Amino acid sequence: MDQKAPFPIFPMHFRGLLLLAGMYTIAWSAFFKWFGPTLVNWLSMGQGSFEGLSASYYGTFGLLVGLVIFVSAFYPVSWIYLIGAGIIGKIMLALWFSFGFLPNIGWNKRSGFHLIFNELIWLVPMILILLRAKAVKKYLIQSEK
C-alpha cells in the first residue's frame, strides 16, 4: 500500500507576513530615499559625519527589495525565487547599513534598532516561509507523478 506524506499546508498568515515585511521594507526605504540626511542624523543621535553616505541609493535599493518581497506574497509557492531574492536583498541591506552607515553614525539604540528590527529580524520568518513554500512545491511536483 502506497502511503503519501501529509500535504504540507501553506497558511494564509505566511502571505500576510510577506506582505507586512514588504510594506515595512518599503516604508523604511522611502524614509532613507526622501529624508536620507535627516534620518541618518536622527539615527546617529546627532553625532557623526554624513558626507558621502549614500542614503538615497540605499533607499532606492530598499524600495526594490520591498517591492519584490511584497509581490512574492501573491503566489509564494510558485514564486519561490522572489522570496529568495527578498532574503538576499534583506541581507544585502543589512550588510550595506553595517559597513556603509554604522562606521559614520556609530552604534547606538537607534542604529541598532534599525539594523536588528528592520533588517535582520525579518530574515527569520522569511526563511521559514521559503522553506514551507519549497516543501509545498516539492509535494505538488511529486503528487503529479
XYZ file of C-alpha atoms in Angstrom:
145
model
C 0.000 0.000 0.000
C 1.416 3.342 -1.099
C 1.140 5.982 1.593
C 1.701 9.591 0.727
C 3.206 12.082 3.094
C 0.654 14.522 4.534
C 0.108 17.643 2.493
C 2.291 20.489 3.784
C -0.078 23.387 4.353
C 0.934 26.915 3.392
C -1.101 29.032 5.837
C -2.545 32.387 4.867
C -0.733 34.196 7.663
C 2.545 33.410 5.868
C 1.297 35.513 2.978
C 0.373 38.224 5.444
C 3.863 38.152 6.918
C 5.355 38.529 3.434
C 3.042 41.460 2.720
C 3.945 43.049 6.049
C 7.682 42.514 5.523
C 7.420 44.062 2.066
C 5.429 47.091 3.274
C 7.747 47.586 6.238
C 10.808 47.465 3.993
C 9.198 49.873 1.523
C 8.291 52.321 4.296
C 11.745 52.448 5.876
C 13.420 52.590 2.479
C 11.205 55.508 1.469
C 12.414 57.363 4.570
C 16.007 56.747 3.501
C 15.278 57.747 -0.105
C 13.462 61.002 0.536
C 14.610 62.034 4.034
C 18.098 60.487 3.962
C 20.268 63.138 5.644
C 17.650 63.914 8.284
C 17.026 60.228 9.018
C 20.748 59.443 9.199
C 21.237 62.394 11.557
C 18.397 61.062 13.721
C 19.856 57.529 13.655
C 23.234 58.892 14.741
C 21.585 60.768 17.607
C 23.069 63.998 16.253
C 26.678 62.809 16.189
C 28.934 61.687 13.373
C 29.827 62.797 9.874
C 27.494 62.118 6.990
C 29.435 63.232 3.922
C 29.471 60.582 1.245
C 26.716 58.428 2.745
C 24.507 57.024 0.016
C 21.144 57.177 1.790
C 19.274 57.806 -1.456
C 20.828 54.775 -3.178
C 20.239 52.673 -0.076
C 16.605 53.767 -0.061
C 16.153 53.061 -3.770
C 17.605 49.576 -3.399
C 15.428 49.001 -0.330
C 12.322 50.065 -2.262
C 13.108 47.447 -4.911
C 13.711 44.760 -2.274
C 10.473 45.667 -0.501
C 8.539 45.511 -3.760
C 9.978 42.063 -4.528
C 9.003 40.801 -1.065
C 5.528 42.337 -1.352
C 4.877 40.796 -4.791
C 6.145 37.386 -3.634
C 3.180 37.172 -1.241
C 0.678 36.818 -4.092
C 1.948 33.423 -5.335
C 4.549 32.329 -2.774
C 4.620 28.659 -3.801
C 5.077 29.474 -7.477
C 7.348 32.467 -6.986
C 9.837 30.957 -4.561
C 12.659 32.754 -6.349
C 11.132 36.108 -5.346
C 11.144 35.114 -1.681
C 14.782 34.047 -2.079
C 15.605 37.335 -3.809
C 13.911 39.198 -0.946
C 16.001 37.316 1.622
C 19.204 38.053 -0.292
C 18.108 41.692 -0.621
C 17.480 42.000 3.126
C 20.928 40.517 3.806
C 22.476 42.998 1.365
C 20.627 45.882 3.027
C 21.857 44.756 6.452
C 25.449 44.491 5.197
C 25.208 47.849 3.423
C 23.919 49.506 6.583
C 26.553 47.757 8.728
C 29.528 48.672 6.574
C 28.276 51.827 4.872
C 26.469 53.665 7.642
C 27.489 52.307 11.050
C 31.149 53.388 10.846
C 29.989 57.002 10.390
C 26.913 57.182 12.596
C 28.086 54.839 15.351
C 26.367 52.068 17.228
C 23.536 53.297 19.434
C 19.993 52.288 20.279
C 18.531 53.846 17.123
C 21.034 52.407 14.665
C 20.841 49.074 16.480
C 17.062 49.134 16.259
C 17.197 49.776 12.532
C 19.721 47.037 11.861
C 18.192 44.390 14.110
C 14.447 45.019 13.855
C 14.158 46.473 10.352
C 16.631 44.255 8.521
C 17.746 41.156 10.436
C 14.667 40.049 12.396
C 12.623 39.765 9.190
C 15.020 37.099 7.925
C 13.696 34.512 10.403
C 10.056 34.429 9.218
C 11.086 34.877 5.586
C 13.405 31.857 5.729
C 10.691 29.771 7.417
C 8.201 30.848 4.754
C 10.680 29.971 1.997
C 11.233 26.511 3.468
C 7.478 25.876 3.734
C 6.893 27.094 0.171
C 9.625 24.731 -1.059
C 8.030 21.825 0.833
C 4.623 22.554 -0.696
C 6.089 22.898 -4.176
C 8.040 19.649 -3.786
C 4.892 17.851 -2.644
C 2.884 19.217 -5.586
C 5.551 18.108 -8.058
C 5.714 14.627 -6.520
C 1.933 14.248 -6.463
C 1.768 14.966 -10.213
C 3.935 11.923 -10.969
